[in-house]
mmCIF file of C-alpha atoms in Angstrom:
data_model
loop_
_atom_site.group_PDB
_atom_site.id
_atom_site.type_symbol
_atom_site.label_atom_id
_atom_site.label_comp_id
_atom_site.label_asym_id
_atom_site.label_seq_id
_atom_site.Cartn_x
_atom_site.Cartn_y
_atom_site.Cartn_z
ATOM 1 C CA MET F 1 -0.041 0.020 -0.050
ATOM 2 C CA SER F 2 1.373 3.584 -0.882
ATOM 3 C CA LYS F 3 2.035 6.018 1.861
ATOM 4 C CA GLN F 4 0.313 9.198 1.670
ATOM 5 C CA ILE F 5 0.519 11.248 4.919
ATOM 6 C CA GLY F 6 -0.780 14.889 4.319
ATOM 7 C CA LYS F 7 0.901 16.950 1.725
ATOM 8 C CA GLY F 8 3.630 15.565 -0.549
ATOM 9 C CA LYS F 9 7.192 16.487 -0.341
ATOM 10 C CA PHE F 10 9.071 18.592 -3.012
ATOM 11 C CA ILE F 11 12.501 17.452 -3.816
ATOM 12 C CA THR F 12 14.570 19.455 -6.305
ATOM 13 C CA PHE F 13 17.943 18.532 -8.074
ATOM 14 C CA GLU F 14 20.276 21.260 -9.027
ATOM 15 C CA GLY F 15 23.789 21.459 -10.662
ATOM 16 C CA SER F 16 25.440 22.747 -13.770
ATOM 17 C CA GLU F 17 26.473 20.617 -16.849
ATOM 18 C CA GLY F 18 28.088 17.195 -16.260
ATOM 19 C CA VAL F 19 27.155 16.612 -12.705
ATOM 20 C CA GLY F 20 24.960 13.698 -13.186
ATOM 21 C CA LYS F 21 21.568 14.933 -12.348
ATOM 22 C CA SER F 22 19.557 12.499 -14.615
ATOM 23 C CA THR F 23 21.296 9.365 -13.408
ATOM 24 C CA ASN F 24 20.931 10.225 -9.769
ATOM 25 C CA ILE F 25 17.210 11.290 -9.951
ATOM 26 C CA LEU F 26 16.573 7.837 -11.247
ATOM 27 C CA LEU F 27 18.545 6.454 -8.044
ATOM 28 C CA VAL F 28 16.135 8.679 -5.801
ATOM 29 C CA LYS F 29 13.007 7.528 -7.571
ATOM 30 C CA GLU F 30 13.935 3.968 -7.267
ATOM 31 C CA PHE F 31 14.874 4.579 -3.458
ATOM 32 C CA LEU F 32 11.478 6.314 -2.767
ATOM 33 C CA ALA F 33 9.415 3.776 -4.605
ATOM 34 C CA SER F 34 11.064 0.917 -2.549
ATOM 35 C CA LYS F 35 9.589 2.951 0.470
ATOM 36 C CA ASN F 36 6.033 2.623 -1.381
ATOM 37 C CA ILE F 37 5.992 6.404 -1.617
ATOM 38 C CA ASP F 38 3.774 7.750 -4.438
ATOM 39 C CA LEU F 39 5.823 9.959 -6.472
ATOM 40 C CA LEU F 40 6.088 11.993 -9.714
ATOM 41 C CA LEU F 41 9.176 12.743 -11.629
ATOM 42 C CA THR F 42 9.360 15.880 -13.744
ATOM 43 C CA ARG F 43 11.656 18.631 -14.966
ATOM 44 C CA GLU F 44 12.119 22.293 -15.652
ATOM 45 C CA PRO F 45 11.784 24.002 -17.876
ATOM 46 C CA GLY F 46 9.026 21.583 -18.933
ATOM 47 C CA GLY F 47 6.794 19.162 -17.296
ATOM 48 C CA THR F 48 3.671 19.907 -19.350
ATOM 49 C CA PRO F 49 3.053 20.105 -23.083
ATOM 50 C CA LEU F 50 2.956 23.809 -23.120
ATOM 51 C CA ALA F 51 6.041 24.135 -20.969
ATOM 52 C CA GLU F 52 7.932 21.741 -22.919
ATOM 53 C CA ASN F 53 7.338 23.798 -25.951
ATOM 54 C CA ILE F 54 8.727 26.820 -24.093
ATOM 55 C CA ARG F 55 11.738 24.522 -23.054
ATOM 56 C CA THR F 56 12.339 23.820 -26.745
ATOM 57 C CA LEU F 57 12.408 27.677 -27.425
ATOM 58 C CA LEU F 58 14.980 28.185 -24.577
ATOM 59 C CA LEU F 59 17.311 25.313 -25.371
ATOM 60 C CA ASN F 60 17.410 25.169 -29.105
ATOM 61 C CA LYS F 61 19.897 27.346 -31.007
ATOM 62 C CA SER F 62 18.466 29.835 -33.453
ATOM 63 C CA ASP F 63 19.627 32.700 -35.643
ATOM 64 C CA GLU F 64 17.833 35.190 -33.314
ATOM 65 C CA ALA F 65 19.446 35.888 -30.145
ATOM 66 C CA ILE F 66 17.146 35.665 -27.137
ATOM 67 C CA ASP F 67 17.019 38.818 -25.136
ATOM 68 C CA GLU F 68 18.004 38.003 -21.452
ATOM 69 C CA THR F 69 14.746 39.490 -19.937
ATOM 70 C CA CYS F 70 12.661 37.516 -22.539
ATOM 71 C CA GLU F 71 14.466 34.351 -21.441
ATOM 72 C CA LEU F 72 13.853 34.985 -17.721
ATOM 73 C CA LEU F 73 10.138 35.720 -18.436
ATOM 74 C CA MET F 74 9.889 32.409 -20.493
ATOM 75 C CA VAL F 75 11.406 30.401 -17.695
ATOM 76 C CA PHE F 76 8.881 31.768 -15.319
ATOM 77 C CA ALA F 77 6.052 31.440 -17.709
ATOM 78 C CA ALA F 78 6.853 27.676 -18.047
ATOM 79 C CA ARG F 79 7.236 27.380 -14.174
ATOM 80 C CA ALA F 80 3.783 28.902 -13.713
ATOM 81 C CA GLN F 81 2.068 26.451 -16.049
ATOM 82 C CA HIS F 82 4.013 23.506 -14.579
ATOM 83 C CA LEU F 83 3.255 24.519 -10.883
ATOM 84 C CA ASN F 84 -0.454 25.112 -11.408
ATOM 85 C CA THR F 85 -1.100 22.037 -13.619
ATOM 86 C CA VAL F 86 1.483 19.419 -12.336
ATOM 87 C CA ILE F 87 3.402 20.199 -9.156
ATOM 88 C CA THR F 88 0.929 21.742 -6.885
ATOM 89 C CA PRO F 89 -1.885 19.277 -7.540
ATOM 90 C CA ALA F 90 0.330 16.421 -7.086
ATOM 91 C CA LEU F 91 1.687 17.691 -3.855
ATOM 92 C CA ASN F 92 -1.923 18.371 -2.588
ATOM 93 C CA ALA F 93 -2.806 14.966 -3.269
ATOM 94 C CA GLY F 94 0.105 13.670 -1.204
ATOM 95 C CA THR F 95 2.402 12.765 -4.128
ATOM 96 C CA TRP F 96 6.045 13.231 -3.626
ATOM 97 C CA VAL F 97 7.592 15.352 -6.529
ATOM 98 C CA LEU F 98 10.933 14.909 -7.843
ATOM 99 C CA CYS F 99 11.932 17.886 -10.142
ATOM 100 C CA ASP F 100 15.126 18.206 -12.331
ATOM 101 C CA ARG F 101 15.830 21.798 -11.729
ATOM 102 C CA PHE F 102 13.722 24.603 -10.083
ATOM 103 C CA THR F 103 13.952 28.105 -9.145
ATOM 104 C CA ASP F 104 17.635 27.795 -8.050
ATOM 105 C CA SER F 105 18.604 27.158 -11.566
ATOM 106 C CA THR F 106 16.977 30.551 -12.405
ATOM 107 C CA TYR F 107 19.226 32.367 -9.930
ATOM 108 C CA ALA F 108 22.206 30.532 -11.149
ATOM 109 C CA TYR F 109 21.831 30.728 -14.897
ATOM 110 C CA GLN F 110 19.885 33.891 -15.326
ATOM 111 C CA GLY F 111 21.014 35.592 -12.203
ATOM 112 C CA GLY F 112 24.655 34.558 -12.218
ATOM 113 C CA GLY F 113 25.396 33.499 -15.759
ATOM 114 C CA ARG F 114 23.494 36.232 -17.511
ATOM 115 C CA GLY F 115 23.967 38.764 -14.760
ATOM 116 C CA LEU F 116 20.410 39.841 -14.289
ATOM 117 C CA ASP F 117 19.120 41.546 -11.136
ATOM 118 C CA THR F 118 18.303 38.936 -8.583
ATOM 119 C CA THR F 119 15.677 41.331 -7.156
ATOM 120 C CA LEU F 120 13.669 40.882 -10.324
ATOM 121 C CA ILE F 121 13.938 37.127 -10.148
ATOM 122 C CA ALA F 122 12.792 37.237 -6.491
ATOM 123 C CA GLN F 123 9.787 39.346 -7.596
ATOM 124 C CA LEU F 124 8.816 36.977 -10.299
ATOM 125 C CA GLU F 125 9.411 33.896 -7.836
ATOM 126 C CA ASN F 126 6.908 35.554 -5.515
ATOM 127 C CA ILE F 127 4.383 36.200 -8.016
ATOM 128 C CA VAL F 128 4.620 32.625 -9.622
ATOM 129 C CA GLN F 129 5.363 30.526 -6.540
ATOM 130 C CA LYS F 130 3.990 32.466 -3.640
ATOM 131 C CA THR F 131 5.146 30.464 -0.547
ATOM 132 C CA LEU F 132 6.006 27.337 -2.417
ATOM 133 C CA LYS F 133 9.668 26.127 -1.697
ATOM 134 C CA PRO F 134 11.343 22.795 -1.960
ATOM 135 C CA ASP F 135 11.441 20.753 1.043
ATOM 136 C CA LEU F 136 14.789 19.304 -0.044
ATOM 137 C CA THR F 137 17.267 20.446 -2.690
ATOM 138 C CA LEU F 138 20.395 18.292 -3.688
ATOM 139 C CA TYR F 139 22.828 20.470 -5.244
ATOM 140 C CA LEU F 140 25.471 18.363 -7.213
ATOM 141 C CA ASP F 141 28.584 20.454 -7.297
ATOM 142 C CA ILE F 142 31.567 20.008 -9.542
ATOM 143 C CA ASP F 143 34.577 21.958 -10.994
ATOM 144 C CA VAL F 144 33.393 23.706 -14.107
ATOM 145 C CA LYS F 145 36.047 22.311 -16.331
ATOM 146 C CA LEU F 146 35.493 18.649 -15.325
ATOM 147 C CA GLY F 147 31.650 19.148 -15.641
ATOM 148 C CA LEU F 148 31.993 20.508 -19.108
ATOM 149 C CA SER F 149 34.426 17.880 -20.285
ATOM 150 C CA ARG F 150 31.751 15.136 -19.144
ATOM 151 C CA ALA F 151 28.821 17.074 -20.854
ATOM 152 C CA SER F 152 30.840 17.509 -24.085
ATOM 153 C CA ALA F 153 30.714 13.716 -24.389
ATOM 154 C CA ARG F 154 27.192 14.135 -25.494
ATOM 155 C CA ALA F 155 26.462 14.210 -29.180
ATOM 156 C CA ASP F 156 24.794 17.673 -29.306
ATOM 157 C CA LEU F 157 25.166 20.570 -26.910
ATOM 158 C CA ASP F 158 22.148 22.915 -26.603
ATOM 159 C CA ARG F 159 22.130 26.659 -26.203
ATOM 160 C CA PHE F 160 23.165 26.820 -22.616
ATOM 161 C CA GLU F 161 25.703 24.156 -22.806
ATOM 162 C CA SER F 162 27.350 26.000 -25.632
ATOM 163 C CA GLU F 163 28.194 29.130 -23.417
ATOM 164 C CA GLU F 164 31.790 29.853 -22.580
ATOM 165 C CA ILE F 165 33.463 28.591 -19.426
ATOM 166 C CA ASP F 166 33.182 32.038 -17.702
ATOM 167 C CA PHE F 167 29.395 31.652 -17.841
ATOM 168 C CA PHE F 168 29.558 28.505 -16.039
ATOM 169 C CA GLU F 169 31.936 29.812 -13.530
ATOM 170 C CA ARG F 170 29.436 32.400 -12.586
ATOM 171 C CA VAL F 171 26.719 29.840 -12.554
ATOM 172 C CA ARG F 172 28.484 27.727 -9.910
ATOM 173 C CA LEU F 173 29.439 30.595 -7.753
ATOM 174 C CA ALA F 174 25.808 31.747 -7.706
ATOM 175 C CA TYR F 175 24.672 28.151 -6.706
ATOM 176 C CA LEU F 176 27.230 28.054 -4.005
ATOM 177 C CA LYS F 177 26.173 31.383 -2.731
ATOM 178 C CA ARG F 178 22.463 30.281 -2.376
ATOM 179 C CA VAL F 179 23.569 26.977 -0.727
ATOM 180 C CA LYS F 180 25.679 28.914 1.881
ATOM 181 C CA MET F 181 23.174 31.745 2.554
ATOM 182 C CA ASP F 182 20.472 29.342 3.515
ATOM 183 C CA LEU F 183 22.194 28.127 6.620
ATOM 184 C CA PRO F 184 21.490 27.115 9.323
ATOM 185 C CA ASN F 185 18.716 24.432 9.190
ATOM 186 C CA SER F 186 19.223 24.524 5.306
ATOM 187 C CA HIS F 187 17.090 22.306 3.057
ATOM 188 C CA TYR F 188 20.114 22.357 0.753
ATOM 189 C CA HIS F 189 22.583 19.398 0.731
ATOM 190 C CA LEU F 190 25.708 19.854 -1.334
ATOM 191 C CA ILE F 191 26.912 16.704 -2.908
ATOM 192 C CA ASP F 192 30.373 16.415 -4.315
ATOM 193 C CA ALA F 193 29.714 15.116 -7.785
ATOM 194 C CA SER F 194 33.477 15.066 -8.763
ATOM 195 C CA GLU F 195 33.840 11.731 -6.872
ATOM 196 C CA ASN F 196 33.030 8.513 -8.472
ATOM 197 C CA LEU F 197 29.484 7.469 -9.005
ATOM 198 C CA GLU F 198 29.363 4.875 -6.265
ATOM 199 C CA ARG F 199 30.459 7.508 -3.691
ATOM 200 C CA VAL F 200 28.171 10.126 -5.057
ATOM 201 C CA GLN F 201 25.140 7.812 -4.706
ATOM 202 C CA LYS F 202 25.959 6.584 -1.286
ATOM 203 C CA ASN F 203 26.134 10.274 -0.128
ATOM 204 C CA ILE F 204 22.767 11.050 -1.742
ATOM 205 C CA LEU F 205 21.170 7.931 -0.108
ATOM 206 C CA ALA F 206 22.418 8.965 3.204
ATOM 207 C CA VAL F 207 20.695 12.238 2.868
ATOM 208 C CA LEU F 208 17.520 10.637 1.557
ATOM 209 C CA ASN F 209 17.569 8.064 4.351
ATOM 210 C CA GLU F 210 17.573 10.865 6.961
ATOM 211 C CA PHE F 211 14.881 12.741 5.002
ATOM 212 C CA VAL F 212 12.521 10.001 4.675
ATOM 213 C CA ALA F 213 12.813 8.874 8.141
ATOM 214 C CA LYS F 214 11.638 12.476 9.337
ATOM 215 C CA HIS F 215 8.601 12.601 6.974
ATOM 216 C CA LEU F 216 7.088 9.169 7.049
#
């Protein structure tokens, strides 16, 4: 029998290119499923047909450069659709939601990488999310050069993955700033993604075991 106790928990996965988010999200999915927890796996930008269309606009390369503010607004437009039609209803039904990227990515990529005013990002966050925050965020951290070398092994790089290394250095610094400023009693857990996969997954499962023990 599935365990549904009150509102579902919202777990997000963050990190820049090459950290292994996709592999480790599946690990967490399997772990939670073994605990008979009802769960939903989704991603940002995306998660609904409309939001996936916006994702395509954001990630695909084109001859027309996307204005930075336009990019930010598209991210939050996709997030509004995703939250209101998928994430919030699932949480309210007692389903745990695992999301590949959320608003921390916006602060990192559009705030850190693009240099947009984080006050503007915070205003949009308040409009779109209201009081909703993740219950747990796993931030997979890695040296930028190592991460990009892993990502480059993939056949095609999208519009973000094709940015210069300085862009990703700013992204990483923005992530680290958010993780550190949320202390104490942080919902962030930093995972060193430069270690071998076995060690990375051992560290993730240690965090998950503790989190699940508190909420079941």
